[in-house]
Short mmCIF file of C-alpha atoms and ligand atoms in Angstrom, two decimals:
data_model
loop_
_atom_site.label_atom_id
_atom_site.label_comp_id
_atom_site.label_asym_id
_atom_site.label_seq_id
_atom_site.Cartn_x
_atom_site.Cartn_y
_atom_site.Cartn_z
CA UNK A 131 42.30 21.62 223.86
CA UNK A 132 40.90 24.86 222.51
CA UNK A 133 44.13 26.58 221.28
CA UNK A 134 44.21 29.59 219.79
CA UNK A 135 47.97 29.92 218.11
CA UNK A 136 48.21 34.20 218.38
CA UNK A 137 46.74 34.02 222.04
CA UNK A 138 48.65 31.06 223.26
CA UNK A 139 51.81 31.34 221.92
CA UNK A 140 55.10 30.79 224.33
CA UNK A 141 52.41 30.28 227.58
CA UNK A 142 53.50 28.11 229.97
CA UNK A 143 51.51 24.48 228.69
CA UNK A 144 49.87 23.95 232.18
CA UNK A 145 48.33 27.29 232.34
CA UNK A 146 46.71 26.14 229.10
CA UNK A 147 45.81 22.60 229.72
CA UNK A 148 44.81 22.51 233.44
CA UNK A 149 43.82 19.06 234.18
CA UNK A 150 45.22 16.99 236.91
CA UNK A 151 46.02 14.40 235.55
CA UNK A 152 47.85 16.32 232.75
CA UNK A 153 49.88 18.73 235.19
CA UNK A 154 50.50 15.70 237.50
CA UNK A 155 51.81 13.48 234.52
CA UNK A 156 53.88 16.82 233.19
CA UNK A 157 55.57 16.95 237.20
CA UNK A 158 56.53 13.13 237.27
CA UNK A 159 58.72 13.97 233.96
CA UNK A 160 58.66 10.54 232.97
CA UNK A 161 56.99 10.67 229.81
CA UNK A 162 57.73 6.91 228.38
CA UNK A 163 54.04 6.23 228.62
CA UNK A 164 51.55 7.78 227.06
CA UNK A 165 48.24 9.52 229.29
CA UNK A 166 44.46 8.51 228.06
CA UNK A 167 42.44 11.68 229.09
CA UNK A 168 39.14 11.37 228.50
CA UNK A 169 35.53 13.53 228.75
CA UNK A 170 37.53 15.99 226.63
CA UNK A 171 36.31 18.44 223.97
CA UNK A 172 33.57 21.18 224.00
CA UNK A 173 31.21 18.46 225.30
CA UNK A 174 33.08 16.22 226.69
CA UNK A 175 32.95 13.51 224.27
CA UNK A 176 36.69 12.62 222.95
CA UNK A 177 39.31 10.59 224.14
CA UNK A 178 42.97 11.46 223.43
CA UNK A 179 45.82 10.18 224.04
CA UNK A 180 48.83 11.84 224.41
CA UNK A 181 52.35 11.42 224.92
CA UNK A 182 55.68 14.05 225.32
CA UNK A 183 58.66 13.12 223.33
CA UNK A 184 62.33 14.60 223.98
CA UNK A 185 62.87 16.72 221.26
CA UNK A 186 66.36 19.30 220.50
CA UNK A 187 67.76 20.46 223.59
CA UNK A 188 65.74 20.74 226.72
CA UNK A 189 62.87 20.74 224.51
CA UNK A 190 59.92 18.03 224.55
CA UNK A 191 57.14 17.30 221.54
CA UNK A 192 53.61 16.97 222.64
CA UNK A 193 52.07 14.60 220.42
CA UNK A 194 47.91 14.18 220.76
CA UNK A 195 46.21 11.66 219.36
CA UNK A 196 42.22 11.25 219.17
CA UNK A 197 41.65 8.02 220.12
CA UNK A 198 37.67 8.60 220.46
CA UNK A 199 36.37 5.84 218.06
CA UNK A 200 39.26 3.18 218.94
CA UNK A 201 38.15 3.68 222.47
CA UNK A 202 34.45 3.39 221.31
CA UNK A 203 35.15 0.15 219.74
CA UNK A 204 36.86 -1.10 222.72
CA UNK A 205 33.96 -0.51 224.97
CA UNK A 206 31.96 -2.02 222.13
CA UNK A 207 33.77 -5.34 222.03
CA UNK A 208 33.71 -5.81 225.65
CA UNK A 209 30.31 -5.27 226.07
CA UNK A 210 29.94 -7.76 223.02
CA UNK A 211 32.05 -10.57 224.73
CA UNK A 212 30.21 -9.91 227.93
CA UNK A 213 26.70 -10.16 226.49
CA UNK A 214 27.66 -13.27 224.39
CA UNK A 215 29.14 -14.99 227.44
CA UNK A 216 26.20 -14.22 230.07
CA UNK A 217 23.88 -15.60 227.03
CA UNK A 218 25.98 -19.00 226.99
CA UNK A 219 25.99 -18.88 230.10
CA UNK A 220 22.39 -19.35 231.64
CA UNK A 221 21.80 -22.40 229.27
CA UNK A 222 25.16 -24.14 230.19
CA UNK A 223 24.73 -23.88 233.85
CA UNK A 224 20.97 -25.29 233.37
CA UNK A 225 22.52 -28.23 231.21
CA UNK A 226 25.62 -28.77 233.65
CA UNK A 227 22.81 -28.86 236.37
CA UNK A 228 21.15 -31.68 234.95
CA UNK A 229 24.03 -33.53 233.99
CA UNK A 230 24.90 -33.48 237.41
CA UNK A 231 21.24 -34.56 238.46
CA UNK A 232 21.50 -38.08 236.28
CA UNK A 233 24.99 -38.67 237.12
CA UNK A 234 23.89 -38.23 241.20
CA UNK A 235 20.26 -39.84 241.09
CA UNK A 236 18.55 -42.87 239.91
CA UNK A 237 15.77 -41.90 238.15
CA UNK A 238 12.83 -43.22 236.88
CA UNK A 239 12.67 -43.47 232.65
CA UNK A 240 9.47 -40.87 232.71
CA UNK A 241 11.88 -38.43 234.46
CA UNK A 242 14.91 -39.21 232.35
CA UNK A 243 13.64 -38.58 229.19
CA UNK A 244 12.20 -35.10 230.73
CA UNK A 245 15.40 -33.98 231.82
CA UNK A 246 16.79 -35.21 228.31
CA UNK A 247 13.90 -32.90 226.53
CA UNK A 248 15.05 -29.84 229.09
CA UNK A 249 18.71 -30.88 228.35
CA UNK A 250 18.31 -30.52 224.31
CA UNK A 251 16.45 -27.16 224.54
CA UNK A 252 19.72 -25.47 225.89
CA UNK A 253 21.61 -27.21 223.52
CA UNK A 254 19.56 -25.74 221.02
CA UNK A 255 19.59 -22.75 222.33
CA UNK A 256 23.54 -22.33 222.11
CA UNK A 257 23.44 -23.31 218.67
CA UNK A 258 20.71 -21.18 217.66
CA UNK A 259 22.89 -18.71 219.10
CA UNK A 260 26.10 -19.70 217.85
CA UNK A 261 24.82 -19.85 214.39
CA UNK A 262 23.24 -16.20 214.42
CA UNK A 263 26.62 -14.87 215.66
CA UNK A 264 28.68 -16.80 213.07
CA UNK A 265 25.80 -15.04 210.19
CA UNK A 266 26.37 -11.75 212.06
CA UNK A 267 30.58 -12.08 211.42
CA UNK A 268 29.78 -13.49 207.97
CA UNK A 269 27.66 -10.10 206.83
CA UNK A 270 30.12 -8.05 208.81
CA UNK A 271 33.71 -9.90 207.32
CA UNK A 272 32.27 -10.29 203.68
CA UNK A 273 32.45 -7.87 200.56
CA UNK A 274 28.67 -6.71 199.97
CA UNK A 275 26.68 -8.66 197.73
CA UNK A 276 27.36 -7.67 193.96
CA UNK A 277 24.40 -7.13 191.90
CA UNK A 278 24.03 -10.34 189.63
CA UNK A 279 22.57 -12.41 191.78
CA UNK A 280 18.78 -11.83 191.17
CA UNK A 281 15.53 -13.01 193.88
CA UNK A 282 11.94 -12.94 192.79
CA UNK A 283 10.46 -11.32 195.41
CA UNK A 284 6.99 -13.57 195.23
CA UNK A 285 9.50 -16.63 195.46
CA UNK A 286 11.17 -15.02 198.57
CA UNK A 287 8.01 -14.23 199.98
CA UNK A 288 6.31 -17.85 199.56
CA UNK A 289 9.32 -19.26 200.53
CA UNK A 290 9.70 -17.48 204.15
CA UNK A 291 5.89 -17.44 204.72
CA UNK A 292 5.85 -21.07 204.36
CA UNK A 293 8.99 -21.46 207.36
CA UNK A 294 7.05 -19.36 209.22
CA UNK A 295 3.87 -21.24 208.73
CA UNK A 296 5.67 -24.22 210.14
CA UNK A 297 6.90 -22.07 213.09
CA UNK A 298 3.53 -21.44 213.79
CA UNK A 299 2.85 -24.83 213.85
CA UNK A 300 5.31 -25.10 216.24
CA UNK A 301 4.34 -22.78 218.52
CA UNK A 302 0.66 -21.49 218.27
CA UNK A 303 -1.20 -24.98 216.85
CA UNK A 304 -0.76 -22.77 213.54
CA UNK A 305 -3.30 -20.21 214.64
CA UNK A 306 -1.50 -17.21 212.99
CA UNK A 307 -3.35 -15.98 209.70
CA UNK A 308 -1.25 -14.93 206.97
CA UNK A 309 -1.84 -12.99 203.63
CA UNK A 310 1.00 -11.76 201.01
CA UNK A 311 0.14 -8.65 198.91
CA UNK A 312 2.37 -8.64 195.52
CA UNK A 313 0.99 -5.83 193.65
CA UNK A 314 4.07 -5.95 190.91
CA UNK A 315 6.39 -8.60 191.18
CA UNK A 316 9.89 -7.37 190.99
CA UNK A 317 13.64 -9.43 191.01
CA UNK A 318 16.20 -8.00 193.72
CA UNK A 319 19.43 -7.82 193.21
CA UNK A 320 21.34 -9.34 196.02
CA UNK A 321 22.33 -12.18 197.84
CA UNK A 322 19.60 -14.91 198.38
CA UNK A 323 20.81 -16.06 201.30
CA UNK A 324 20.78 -12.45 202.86
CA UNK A 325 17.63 -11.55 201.65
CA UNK A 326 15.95 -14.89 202.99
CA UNK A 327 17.95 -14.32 206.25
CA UNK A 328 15.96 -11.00 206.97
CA UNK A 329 12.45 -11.44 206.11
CA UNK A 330 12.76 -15.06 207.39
CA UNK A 331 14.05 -12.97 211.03
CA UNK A 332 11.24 -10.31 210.60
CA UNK A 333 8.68 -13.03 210.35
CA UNK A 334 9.89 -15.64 212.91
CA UNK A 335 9.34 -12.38 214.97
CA UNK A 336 5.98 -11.83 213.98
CA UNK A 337 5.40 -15.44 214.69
CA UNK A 338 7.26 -15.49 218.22
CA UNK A 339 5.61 -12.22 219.32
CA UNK A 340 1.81 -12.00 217.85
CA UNK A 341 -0.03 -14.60 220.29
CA UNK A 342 -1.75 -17.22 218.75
CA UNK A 343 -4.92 -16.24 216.64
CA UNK A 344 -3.00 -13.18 215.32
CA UNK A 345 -2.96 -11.78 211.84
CA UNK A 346 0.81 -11.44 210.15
CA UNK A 347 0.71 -9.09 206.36
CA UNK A 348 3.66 -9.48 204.26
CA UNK A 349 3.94 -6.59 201.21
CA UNK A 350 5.61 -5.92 198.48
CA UNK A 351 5.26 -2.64 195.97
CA UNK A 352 7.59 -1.10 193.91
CA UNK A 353 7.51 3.24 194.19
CA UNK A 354 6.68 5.21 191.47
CA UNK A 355 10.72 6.37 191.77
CA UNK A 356 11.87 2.39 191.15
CA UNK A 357 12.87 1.81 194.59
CA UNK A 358 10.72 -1.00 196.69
CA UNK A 359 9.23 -1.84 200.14
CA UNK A 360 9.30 -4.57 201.61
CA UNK A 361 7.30 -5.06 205.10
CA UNK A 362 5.65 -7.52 207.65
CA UNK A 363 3.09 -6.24 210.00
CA UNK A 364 1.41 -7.86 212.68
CA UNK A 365 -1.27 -7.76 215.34
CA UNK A 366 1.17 -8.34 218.26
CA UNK A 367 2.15 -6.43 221.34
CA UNK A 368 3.55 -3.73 219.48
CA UNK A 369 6.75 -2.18 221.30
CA UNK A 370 7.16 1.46 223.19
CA UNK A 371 8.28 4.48 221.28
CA UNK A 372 11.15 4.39 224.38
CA UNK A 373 13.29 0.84 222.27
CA UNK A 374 12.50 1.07 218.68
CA UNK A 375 15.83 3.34 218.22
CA UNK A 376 17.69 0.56 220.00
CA UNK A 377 15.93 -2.74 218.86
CA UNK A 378 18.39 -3.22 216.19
CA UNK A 379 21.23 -3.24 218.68
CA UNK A 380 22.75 -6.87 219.45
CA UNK A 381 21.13 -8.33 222.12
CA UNK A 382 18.55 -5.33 223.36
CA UNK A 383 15.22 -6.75 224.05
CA UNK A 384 11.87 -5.39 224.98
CA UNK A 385 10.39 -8.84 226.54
CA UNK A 386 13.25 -10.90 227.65
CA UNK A 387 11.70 -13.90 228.99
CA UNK A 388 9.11 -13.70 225.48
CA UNK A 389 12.29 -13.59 223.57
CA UNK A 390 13.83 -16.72 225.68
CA UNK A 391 10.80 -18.88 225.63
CA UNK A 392 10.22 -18.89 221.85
CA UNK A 393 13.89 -19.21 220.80
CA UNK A 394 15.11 -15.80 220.50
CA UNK A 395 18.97 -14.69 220.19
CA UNK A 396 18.31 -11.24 220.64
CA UNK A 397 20.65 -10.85 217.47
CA UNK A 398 17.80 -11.46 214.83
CA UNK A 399 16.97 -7.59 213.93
CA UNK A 400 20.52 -6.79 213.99
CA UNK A 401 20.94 -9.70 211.58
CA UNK A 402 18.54 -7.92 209.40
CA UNK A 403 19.94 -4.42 209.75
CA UNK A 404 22.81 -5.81 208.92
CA UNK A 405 21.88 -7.76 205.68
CA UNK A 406 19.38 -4.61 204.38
CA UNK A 407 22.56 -2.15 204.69
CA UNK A 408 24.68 -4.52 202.48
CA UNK A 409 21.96 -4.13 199.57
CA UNK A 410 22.47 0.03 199.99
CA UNK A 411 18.89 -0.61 202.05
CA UNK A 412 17.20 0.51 205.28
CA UNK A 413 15.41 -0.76 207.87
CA UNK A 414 12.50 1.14 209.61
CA UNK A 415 10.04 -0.13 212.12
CA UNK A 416 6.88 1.67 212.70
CA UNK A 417 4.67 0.25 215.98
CA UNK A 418 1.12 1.10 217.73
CA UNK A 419 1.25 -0.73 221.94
CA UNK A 420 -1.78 -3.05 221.78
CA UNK A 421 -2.52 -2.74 218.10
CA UNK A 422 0.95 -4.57 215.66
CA UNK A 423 4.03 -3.60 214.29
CA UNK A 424 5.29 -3.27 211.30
CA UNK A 425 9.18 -3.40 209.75
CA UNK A 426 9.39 -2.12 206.53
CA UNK A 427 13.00 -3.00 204.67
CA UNK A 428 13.22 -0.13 201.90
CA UNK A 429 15.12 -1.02 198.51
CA UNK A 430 17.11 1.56 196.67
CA UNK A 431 15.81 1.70 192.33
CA UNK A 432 19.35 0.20 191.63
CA UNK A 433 18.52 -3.39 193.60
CA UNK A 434 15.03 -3.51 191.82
CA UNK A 435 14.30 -5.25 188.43
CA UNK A 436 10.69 -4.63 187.68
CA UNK A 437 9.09 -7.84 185.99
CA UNK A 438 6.71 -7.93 183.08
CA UNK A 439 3.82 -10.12 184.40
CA UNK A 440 3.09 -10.72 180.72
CA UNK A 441 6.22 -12.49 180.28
CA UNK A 442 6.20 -14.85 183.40
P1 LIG B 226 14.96 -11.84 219.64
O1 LIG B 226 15.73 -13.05 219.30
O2 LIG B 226 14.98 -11.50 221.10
O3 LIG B 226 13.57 -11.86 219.07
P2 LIG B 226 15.48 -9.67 217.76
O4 LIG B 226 16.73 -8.92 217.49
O5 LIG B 226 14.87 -10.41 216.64
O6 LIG B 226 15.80 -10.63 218.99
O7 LIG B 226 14.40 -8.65 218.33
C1 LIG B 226 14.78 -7.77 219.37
C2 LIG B 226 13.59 -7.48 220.27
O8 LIG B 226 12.62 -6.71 219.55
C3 LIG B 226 12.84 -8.71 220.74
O9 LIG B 226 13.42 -9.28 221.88
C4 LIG B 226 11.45 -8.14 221.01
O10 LIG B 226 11.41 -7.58 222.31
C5 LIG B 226 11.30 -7.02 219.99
N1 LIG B 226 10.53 -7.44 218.81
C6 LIG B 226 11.03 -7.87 217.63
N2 LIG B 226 10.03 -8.13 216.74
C7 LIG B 226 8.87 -7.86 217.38
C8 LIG B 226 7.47 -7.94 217.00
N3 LIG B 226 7.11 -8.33 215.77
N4 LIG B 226 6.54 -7.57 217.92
C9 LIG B 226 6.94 -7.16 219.16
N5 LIG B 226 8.22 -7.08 219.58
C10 LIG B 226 9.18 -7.42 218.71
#
């Protein structure tokens, strides 16, 4: 509220606070519910709540509480149910829609089996998106990964280069040329699962977004300082300087009808964010339009075990 205690002292409380809603809820004198007031602060950026409470004799307690980040996190899970609903949506009413269709018409087998092949891509759609919001509350509800559990980082790489080269398959007759550059192998200390879960994203992206014919780099060096970097580049699209500080976010997407077509969730790079920050690492992305991107996942020294290739 901006009070200064030697300036302020024994004013009357609505020359001090003048806001409406304050002076109005002051006037109605019935004080058993608290008042939100919001756009509050130098620039207008807190929510607080407050709330008078009888107090001696003809006396009343203002008590103010910032409510700025609980209000935050409100807006934050309503925008998350909202999202996850309207993406459940779109494939639902598609499959109800078809449902409908064979129960109403007969139809020849040709066209049956169509709509069947339509009818399991939604399904798989919802769980493709079901399962990347039940890793998302996994990573978010679990302790961090302790440090004992150790990944070769040439195994991880061959491993997730080898998925991808069957999403390739998949989608682009396999046309997608990949190399892996190991120039010292290193163990990281970490989860498997979440370290697999993040390049594997980062390079189903590549896949999904670099049409077919493209080139897709994955690297790994350790720093001169211990820590490590690992990255994926591309010859894709590449994305606008405008989204790259908000293509982590659940659900943002650059290309929404690229991300749709090829399987996307929208939740993959937050998936990754999410597993990189859990192993004290960081996530930057680093993208040219019309020329690739590349996302570089950074390792702090104490998550990297340097391996003698003598002794492998
Ligand atoms: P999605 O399931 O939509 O791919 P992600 O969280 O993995 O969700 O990615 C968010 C958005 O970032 C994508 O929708 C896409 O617009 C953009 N994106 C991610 N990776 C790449 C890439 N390698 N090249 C171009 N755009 C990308």
């Amino acid at each position: 509220f901006g009070l200064i205690f030697k300036r302020d002292v024994m004013q009357r409380v609505n020359f001090l606070i003048r806001r409406p809603e304050f002076i109005q809820y002051l006037n109605k004198r019935n004080f058993e519910e608290p008042l939100l007031m919001e756009r509050m602060g130098p620039d207008g950026s807190l929510s607080l709540m407050l709330q008078a409470f009888p107090f001696g004799q003809k006396r009343h307690l203002l008590l103010v509480q910032d409510v700025t980040d609980l209000q935050k996190a409100d807006a934050m899970r309503r925008d998350f149910v909202a999202n996850v609903s309207h993406e459940i949506r779109t494939p639902l009413t598609v499959l109800s829609g078809f449902v409908e269709t064979m129960q109403t018409l007969e139809l020849a087998d040709a066209d049956r089996d169509h709509y069947l092949g339509l009818m399991a891509q939604q399904a798989e759609r919802m769980q493709s998106l079901v399962s990347d919001l039940l890793t998302l509350s996994k990573l978010e509800g679990s302790p961090a990964p302790n440090r004992q559990g150790l990944v070769l980082t040439s195994q991880l790489i061959d491993k997730c280069v080898a998925d991808a080269q069957g999403l390739s398959e998949v989608l682009a007759g396999g046309s997608h040329r990949f190399t892996s550059d190991v120039s010292h192998d290193a163990q990281l200390a970490g989860s498997v699962d979440e370290l697999s879960s993040a390049l594997g994203n980062l390079l189903s992206n590549a896949v999904r977004y670099t049409p077919a014919g493209g080139r897709i780099d994955v690297r790994f060096e350790v720093l001169p300082d211990g820590s490590a970097n690992l990255s994926v580049t591309d010859t894709g699209p590449g994305i606008a300087p405008e989204h790259l500080p908000r293509l982590t976010e659940r659900f943002y997407r650059v290309d929404r009808s690229r991300s749709r077509e090829t399987g996307g969730t929208g939740l993959g790079l937050a998936i990754v964010k999410h597993a990189i920050q859990r192993h004290g690492g960081q996530v930057s992305i680093r993208s040219d339009l019309g020329v690739g991107s590349t996302f570089l996942l950074h390792f702090p020294a104490d998550r990297v075990r340097r391996v003698n290739p003598h002794l492998r």
